[in-house]
Amino acid sequence: MNSSRPYLIRALYEWIVDNDCTPHMLVNAEYPSVQVPKGFASDGQIVLNVSPSAVRNLHMDNEAVSFDGRFGGVSHTLFVPSGAILGIYARENGQGMVFDLESPELDEDEAEFEDIVESDDDTPPPGSPPPRPSGRPSLKVVK
């Protein structure tokens, strides 16, 4: 089944624009294949204003979001794979959605190796007591 992330990004973008708000995207600038101006990222992330008045040639599909934008008066072509988008929200009121951190796609050999490594790490040593729950779950407000 396809990832729901690109569909949600497009739907939220349209909803934000339809409500006369400014859509902003939070992007993991260190994600593979991301093309954003490096000097504008902070702590590996960048917030992009993707309003119709701020960008040109906006294209959103299931693979990525791409557009032309200006940074410091200089035009740049940006390419953001869907997995690199950490959130999309309205600047005016913060309404939108934050996504889980997505790891880049692995090829079949790497994925098989990851499965083997993960299954080895999760196995407790023989004779050890079963793992205990870590306590009550907690939620944190992210703004």
mmCIF file with all atom_site columns, C-alpha atoms in Angstrom:
data_model
loop_
_atom_site.group_PDB
_atom_site.id
_atom_site.type_symbol
_atom_site.label_atom_id
_atom_site.label_alt_id
_atom_site.label_comp_id
_atom_site.label_asym_id
_atom_site.label_entity_id
_atom_site.label_seq_id
_atom_site.pdbx_PDB_ins_code
_atom_site.Cartn_x
_atom_site.Cartn_y
_atom_site.Cartn_z
_atom_site.occupancy
_atom_site.B_iso_or_equiv
_atom_site.pdbx_formal_charge
_atom_site.auth_seq_id
_atom_site.auth_comp_id
_atom_site.auth_asym_id
_atom_site.auth_atom_id
_atom_site.pdbx_PDB_model_num
ATOM 1   C CA . MET A 1 1   ? 0.000  0.000   0.000   1.00 0.00 ? 1   MET A CA 1
ATOM 2   C CA . ASN A 1 2   ? 1.264  3.504   -0.830  1.00 0.00 ? 2   ASN A CA 1
ATOM 3   C CA . SER A 1 3   ? 2.320  5.871   1.934   1.00 0.00 ? 3   SER A CA 1
ATOM 4   C CA . SER A 1 4   ? -0.455 8.238   3.030   1.00 0.00 ? 4   SER A CA 1
ATOM 5   C CA . ARG A 1 5   ? 2.040  11.070  3.627   1.00 0.00 ? 5   ARG A CA 1
ATOM 6   C CA . PRO A 1 6   ? 2.010  12.621  0.112   1.00 0.00 ? 6   PRO A CA 1
ATOM 7   C CA . TYR A 1 7   ? -1.805 12.501  -0.002  1.00 0.00 ? 7   TYR A CA 1
ATOM 8   C CA . LEU A 1 8   ? -2.061 14.209  3.391   1.00 0.00 ? 8   LEU A CA 1
ATOM 9   C CA . ILE A 1 9   ? 0.496  16.845  2.373   1.00 0.00 ? 9   ILE A CA 1
ATOM 10  C CA . ARG A 1 10  ? -1.499 17.730  -0.751  1.00 0.00 ? 10  ARG A CA 1
ATOM 11  C CA . ALA A 1 11  ? -4.815 17.758  1.119   1.00 0.00 ? 11  ALA A CA 1
ATOM 12  C CA . LEU A 1 12  ? -3.497 19.933  3.945   1.00 0.00 ? 12  LEU A CA 1
ATOM 13  C CA . TYR A 1 13  ? -1.840 22.304  1.469   1.00 0.00 ? 13  TYR A CA 1
ATOM 14  C CA . GLU A 1 14  ? -5.144 22.786  -0.357  1.00 0.00 ? 14  GLU A CA 1
ATOM 15  C CA . TRP A 1 15  ? -7.073 23.181  2.915   1.00 0.00 ? 15  TRP A CA 1
ATOM 16  C CA . ILE A 1 16  ? -4.632 25.815  4.217   1.00 0.00 ? 16  ILE A CA 1
ATOM 17  C CA . VAL A 1 17  ? -4.716 27.798  0.945   1.00 0.00 ? 17  VAL A CA 1
ATOM 18  C CA . ASP A 1 18  ? -8.535 27.547  0.722   1.00 0.00 ? 18  ASP A CA 1
ATOM 19  C CA . ASN A 1 19  ? -8.726 29.142  4.175   1.00 0.00 ? 19  ASN A CA 1
ATOM 20  C CA . ASP A 1 20  ? -6.572 32.104  3.060   1.00 0.00 ? 20  ASP A CA 1
ATOM 21  C CA . CYS A 1 21  ? -3.632 31.062  5.218   1.00 0.00 ? 21  CYS A CA 1
ATOM 22  C CA . THR A 1 22  ? 0.057  30.656  4.389   1.00 0.00 ? 22  THR A CA 1
ATOM 23  C CA . PRO A 1 23  ? 1.232  27.029  4.092   1.00 0.00 ? 23  PRO A CA 1
ATOM 24  C CA . HIS A 1 24  ? 4.648  26.310  5.562   1.00 0.00 ? 24  HIS A CA 1
ATOM 25  C CA . MET A 1 25  ? 6.513  23.005  5.344   1.00 0.00 ? 25  MET A CA 1
ATOM 26  C CA . LEU A 1 26  ? 9.046  21.783  7.881   1.00 0.00 ? 26  LEU A CA 1
ATOM 27  C CA . VAL A 1 27  ? 11.696 19.793  6.004   1.00 0.00 ? 27  VAL A CA 1
ATOM 28  C CA . ASN A 1 28  ? 14.555 17.523  7.058   1.00 0.00 ? 28  ASN A CA 1
ATOM 29  C CA . ALA A 1 29  ? 17.323 19.207  5.039   1.00 0.00 ? 29  ALA A CA 1
ATOM 30  C CA . GLU A 1 30  ? 19.672 16.248  5.576   1.00 0.00 ? 30  GLU A CA 1
ATOM 31  C CA . TYR A 1 31  ? 17.342 13.649  4.041   1.00 0.00 ? 31  TYR A CA 1
ATOM 32  C CA . PRO A 1 32  ? 18.804 11.987  0.909   1.00 0.00 ? 32  PRO A CA 1
ATOM 33  C CA . SER A 1 33  ? 18.017 13.747  -2.400  1.00 0.00 ? 33  SER A CA 1
ATOM 34  C CA . VAL A 1 34  ? 16.713 16.923  -0.704  1.00 0.00 ? 34  VAL A CA 1
ATOM 35  C CA . GLN A 1 35  ? 17.686 20.011  -2.677  1.00 0.00 ? 35  GLN A CA 1
ATOM 36  C CA . VAL A 1 36  ? 17.270 23.157  -0.573  1.00 0.00 ? 36  VAL A CA 1
ATOM 37  C CA . PRO A 1 37  ? 19.591 26.140  -0.099  1.00 0.00 ? 37  PRO A CA 1
ATOM 38  C CA . LYS A 1 38  ? 22.081 24.896  2.501   1.00 0.00 ? 38  LYS A CA 1
ATOM 39  C CA . GLY A 1 39  ? 22.805 28.249  4.115   1.00 0.00 ? 39  GLY A CA 1
ATOM 40  C CA . PHE A 1 40  ? 19.180 28.603  5.220   1.00 0.00 ? 40  PHE A CA 1
ATOM 41  C CA . ALA A 1 41  ? 18.835 25.328  7.147   1.00 0.00 ? 41  ALA A CA 1
ATOM 42  C CA . SER A 1 42  ? 19.197 25.294  10.916  1.00 0.00 ? 42  SER A CA 1
ATOM 43  C CA . ASP A 1 43  ? 19.858 22.123  12.939  1.00 0.00 ? 43  ASP A CA 1
ATOM 44  C CA . GLY A 1 44  ? 19.298 20.060  9.800   1.00 0.00 ? 44  GLY A CA 1
ATOM 45  C CA . GLN A 1 45  ? 15.828 21.505  9.222   1.00 0.00 ? 45  GLN A CA 1
ATOM 46  C CA . ILE A 1 46  ? 14.342 24.274  7.118   1.00 0.00 ? 46  ILE A CA 1
ATOM 47  C CA . VAL A 1 47  ? 10.893 25.871  7.087   1.00 0.00 ? 47  VAL A CA 1
ATOM 48  C CA . LEU A 1 48  ? 9.637  26.658  3.591   1.00 0.00 ? 48  LEU A CA 1
ATOM 49  C CA . ASN A 1 49  ? 6.856  29.093  2.715   1.00 0.00 ? 49  ASN A CA 1
ATOM 50  C CA . VAL A 1 50  ? 5.039  27.280  -0.088  1.00 0.00 ? 50  VAL A CA 1
ATOM 51  C CA . SER A 1 51  ? 2.193  29.731  -0.604  1.00 0.00 ? 51  SER A CA 1
ATOM 52  C CA . PRO A 1 52  ? 1.140  30.319  -4.215  1.00 0.00 ? 52  PRO A CA 1
ATOM 53  C CA . SER A 1 53  ? 2.490  33.879  -4.028  1.00 0.00 ? 53  SER A CA 1
ATOM 54  C CA . ALA A 1 54  ? 5.907  32.745  -2.747  1.00 0.00 ? 54  ALA A CA 1
ATOM 55  C CA . VAL A 1 55  ? 6.725  29.916  -5.183  1.00 0.00 ? 55  VAL A CA 1
ATOM 56  C CA . ARG A 1 56  ? 6.591  29.159  -8.889  1.00 0.00 ? 56  ARG A CA 1
ATOM 57  C CA . ASN A 1 57  ? 6.120  25.867  -10.715 1.00 0.00 ? 57  ASN A CA 1
ATOM 58  C CA . LEU A 1 58  ? 4.851  24.041  -7.631  1.00 0.00 ? 58  LEU A CA 1
ATOM 59  C CA . HIS A 1 59  ? 4.500  20.326  -8.316  1.00 0.00 ? 59  HIS A CA 1
ATOM 60  C CA . MET A 1 60  ? 3.325  17.810  -5.699  1.00 0.00 ? 60  MET A CA 1
ATOM 61  C CA . ASP A 1 61  ? 3.163  14.099  -6.437  1.00 0.00 ? 61  ASP A CA 1
ATOM 62  C CA . ASN A 1 62  ? 3.591  10.867  -4.493  1.00 0.00 ? 62  ASN A CA 1
ATOM 63  C CA . GLU A 1 63  ? 7.378  11.053  -4.732  1.00 0.00 ? 63  GLU A CA 1
ATOM 64  C CA . ALA A 1 64  ? 8.232  14.653  -3.906  1.00 0.00 ? 64  ALA A CA 1
ATOM 65  C CA . VAL A 1 65  ? 7.362  18.334  -3.810  1.00 0.00 ? 65  VAL A CA 1
ATOM 66  C CA . SER A 1 66  ? 9.305  20.590  -6.159  1.00 0.00 ? 66  SER A CA 1
ATOM 67  C CA . PHE A 1 67  ? 9.156  24.306  -6.905  1.00 0.00 ? 67  PHE A CA 1
ATOM 68  C CA . ASP A 1 68  ? 11.179 27.430  -7.620  1.00 0.00 ? 68  ASP A CA 1
ATOM 69  C CA . GLY A 1 69  ? 11.633 29.887  -4.778  1.00 0.00 ? 69  GLY A CA 1
ATOM 70  C CA . ARG A 1 70  ? 13.747 32.883  -3.833  1.00 0.00 ? 70  ARG A CA 1
ATOM 71  C CA . PHE A 1 71  ? 16.157 32.919  -0.908  1.00 0.00 ? 71  PHE A CA 1
ATOM 72  C CA . GLY A 1 72  ? 18.021 36.123  -0.192  1.00 0.00 ? 72  GLY A CA 1
ATOM 73  C CA . GLY A 1 73  ? 16.865 37.448  -3.573  1.00 0.00 ? 73  GLY A CA 1
ATOM 74  C CA . VAL A 1 74  ? 18.395 34.503  -5.443  1.00 0.00 ? 74  VAL A CA 1
ATOM 75  C CA . SER A 1 75  ? 16.173 32.017  -7.290  1.00 0.00 ? 75  SER A CA 1
ATOM 76  C CA . HIS A 1 76  ? 16.583 28.330  -6.370  1.00 0.00 ? 76  HIS A CA 1
ATOM 77  C CA . THR A 1 77  ? 14.936 25.138  -7.576  1.00 0.00 ? 77  THR A CA 1
ATOM 78  C CA . LEU A 1 78  ? 13.924 23.016  -4.602  1.00 0.00 ? 78  LEU A CA 1
ATOM 79  C CA . PHE A 1 79  ? 13.229 19.293  -4.540  1.00 0.00 ? 79  PHE A CA 1
ATOM 80  C CA . VAL A 1 80  ? 11.849 17.690  -1.376  1.00 0.00 ? 80  VAL A CA 1
ATOM 81  C CA . PRO A 1 81  ? 11.071 13.949  -1.265  1.00 0.00 ? 81  PRO A CA 1
ATOM 82  C CA . SER A 1 82  ? 7.836  13.244  0.620   1.00 0.00 ? 82  SER A CA 1
ATOM 83  C CA . GLY A 1 83  ? 9.746  11.390  3.339   1.00 0.00 ? 83  GLY A CA 1
ATOM 84  C CA . ALA A 1 84  ? 11.737 14.527  4.128   1.00 0.00 ? 84  ALA A CA 1
ATOM 85  C CA . ILE A 1 85  ? 8.619  16.567  4.928   1.00 0.00 ? 85  ILE A CA 1
ATOM 86  C CA . LEU A 1 86  ? 8.257  16.590  8.701   1.00 0.00 ? 86  LEU A CA 1
ATOM 87  C CA . GLY A 1 87  ? 5.146  18.745  8.798   1.00 0.00 ? 87  GLY A CA 1
ATOM 88  C CA . ILE A 1 88  ? 2.852  21.167  7.011   1.00 0.00 ? 88  ILE A CA 1
ATOM 89  C CA . TYR A 1 89  ? 0.959  23.906  8.818   1.00 0.00 ? 89  TYR A CA 1
ATOM 90  C CA . ALA A 1 90  ? -0.644 27.334  8.482   1.00 0.00 ? 90  ALA A CA 1
ATOM 91  C CA . ARG A 1 91  ? 1.691  30.140  9.567   1.00 0.00 ? 91  ARG A CA 1
ATOM 92  C CA . GLU A 1 92  ? -1.188 32.211  10.952  1.00 0.00 ? 92  GLU A CA 1
ATOM 93  C CA . ASN A 1 93  ? -2.546 29.701  13.464  1.00 0.00 ? 93  ASN A CA 1
ATOM 94  C CA . GLY A 1 94  ? -0.229 26.659  13.450  1.00 0.00 ? 94  GLY A CA 1
ATOM 95  C CA . GLN A 1 95  ? -2.976 24.290  12.319  1.00 0.00 ? 95  GLN A CA 1
ATOM 96  C CA . GLY A 1 96  ? -1.715 21.393  10.258  1.00 0.00 ? 96  GLY A CA 1
ATOM 97  C CA . MET A 1 97  ? 0.050  18.097  10.806  1.00 0.00 ? 97  MET A CA 1
ATOM 98  C CA . VAL A 1 98  ? 3.439  16.833  11.946  1.00 0.00 ? 98  VAL A CA 1
ATOM 99  C CA . PHE A 1 99  ? 4.691  13.530  10.528  1.00 0.00 ? 99  PHE A CA 1
ATOM 100 C CA . ASP A 1 100 ? 6.892  10.831  12.013  1.00 0.00 ? 100 ASP A CA 1
ATOM 101 C CA . LEU A 1 101 ? 10.525 10.877  11.000  1.00 0.00 ? 101 LEU A CA 1
ATOM 102 C CA . GLU A 1 102 ? 10.787 8.617   7.966   1.00 0.00 ? 102 GLU A CA 1
ATOM 103 C CA . SER A 1 103 ? 13.956 6.759   7.152   1.00 0.00 ? 103 SER A CA 1
ATOM 104 C CA . PRO A 1 104 ? 15.086 6.745   3.528   1.00 0.00 ? 104 PRO A CA 1
ATOM 105 C CA . GLU A 1 105 ? 14.086 3.820   1.327   1.00 0.00 ? 105 GLU A CA 1
ATOM 106 C CA . LEU A 1 106 ? 16.493 0.895   1.552   1.00 0.00 ? 106 LEU A CA 1
ATOM 107 C CA . ASP A 1 107 ? 17.207 -1.467  -1.288  1.00 0.00 ? 107 ASP A CA 1
ATOM 108 C CA . GLU A 1 108 ? 16.205 -5.135  -0.751  1.00 0.00 ? 108 GLU A CA 1
ATOM 109 C CA . ASP A 1 109 ? 19.636 -6.260  0.544   1.00 0.00 ? 109 ASP A CA 1
ATOM 110 C CA . GLU A 1 110 ? 19.841 -3.386  3.035   1.00 0.00 ? 110 GLU A CA 1
ATOM 111 C CA . ALA A 1 111 ? 16.258 -3.964  4.204   1.00 0.00 ? 111 ALA A CA 1
ATOM 112 C CA . GLU A 1 112 ? 16.963 -7.680  4.763   1.00 0.00 ? 112 GLU A CA 1
ATOM 113 C CA . PHE A 1 113 ? 20.107 -6.812  6.733   1.00 0.00 ? 113 PHE A CA 1
ATOM 114 C CA . GLU A 1 114 ? 18.137 -4.275  8.844   1.00 0.00 ? 114 GLU A CA 1
ATOM 115 C CA . ASP A 1 115 ? 15.519 -6.949  9.635   1.00 0.00 ? 115 ASP A CA 1
ATOM 116 C CA . ILE A 1 116 ? 18.230 -9.369  10.771  1.00 0.00 ? 116 ILE A CA 1
ATOM 117 C CA . VAL A 1 117 ? 19.966 -6.746  12.922  1.00 0.00 ? 117 VAL A CA 1
ATOM 118 C CA . GLU A 1 118 ? 16.696 -5.578  14.479  1.00 0.00 ? 118 GLU A CA 1
ATOM 119 C CA . SER A 1 119 ? 15.575 -9.120  15.299  1.00 0.00 ? 119 SER A CA 1
ATOM 120 C CA . ASP A 1 120 ? 18.946 -9.857  16.952  1.00 0.00 ? 120 ASP A CA 1
ATOM 121 C CA . ASP A 1 121 ? 18.789 -6.686  19.082  1.00 0.00 ? 121 ASP A CA 1
ATOM 122 C CA . ASP A 1 122 ? 15.255 -7.421  20.314  1.00 0.00 ? 122 ASP A CA 1
ATOM 123 C CA . THR A 1 123 ? 16.052 -10.915 21.569  1.00 0.00 ? 123 THR A CA 1
ATOM 124 C CA . PRO A 1 124 ? 16.852 -10.946 25.317  1.00 0.00 ? 124 PRO A CA 1
ATOM 125 C CA . PRO A 1 125 ? 19.700 -13.206 26.453  1.00 0.00 ? 125 PRO A CA 1
ATOM 126 C CA . PRO A 1 126 ? 18.611 -16.719 27.502  1.00 0.00 ? 126 PRO A CA 1
ATOM 127 C CA . GLY A 1 127 ? 17.512 -16.939 31.143  1.00 0.00 ? 127 GLY A CA 1
ATOM 128 C CA . SER A 1 128 ? 16.894 -13.200 31.506  1.00 0.00 ? 128 SER A CA 1
ATOM 129 C CA . PRO A 1 129 ? 13.560 -11.932 32.854  1.00 0.00 ? 129 PRO A CA 1
ATOM 130 C CA . PRO A 1 130 ? 11.038 -10.617 30.322  1.00 0.00 ? 130 PRO A CA 1
ATOM 131 C CA . PRO A 1 131 ? 11.239 -6.854  29.626  1.00 0.00 ? 131 PRO A CA 1
ATOM 132 C CA . ARG A 1 132 ? 9.008  -4.664  31.798  1.00 0.00 ? 132 ARG A CA 1
ATOM 133 C CA . PRO A 1 133 ? 6.847  -1.875  30.433  1.00 0.00 ? 133 PRO A CA 1
ATOM 134 C CA . SER A 1 134 ? 8.570  1.497   30.712  1.00 0.00 ? 134 SER A CA 1
ATOM 135 C CA . GLY A 1 135 ? 5.761  3.119   32.686  1.00 0.00 ? 135 GLY A CA 1
ATOM 136 C CA . ARG A 1 136 ? 2.895  5.347   31.671  1.00 0.00 ? 136 ARG A CA 1
ATOM 137 C CA . PRO A 1 137 ? 2.840  6.698   28.154  1.00 0.00 ? 137 PRO A CA 1
ATOM 138 C CA . SER A 1 138 ? 3.210  10.439  27.863  1.00 0.00 ? 138 SER A CA 1
ATOM 139 C CA . LEU A 1 139 ? 2.257  13.023  25.290  1.00 0.00 ? 139 LEU A CA 1
ATOM 140 C CA . LYS A 1 140 ? 4.086  16.235  24.506  1.00 0.00 ? 140 LYS A CA 1
ATOM 141 C CA . VAL A 1 141 ? 2.706  19.350  22.813  1.00 0.00 ? 141 VAL A CA 1
ATOM 142 C CA . VAL A 1 142 ? 4.850  20.330  19.828  1.00 0.00 ? 142 VAL A CA 1
ATOM 143 C CA . LYS A 1 143 ? 4.500  23.866  18.521  1.00 0.00 ? 143 LYS A CA 1
#
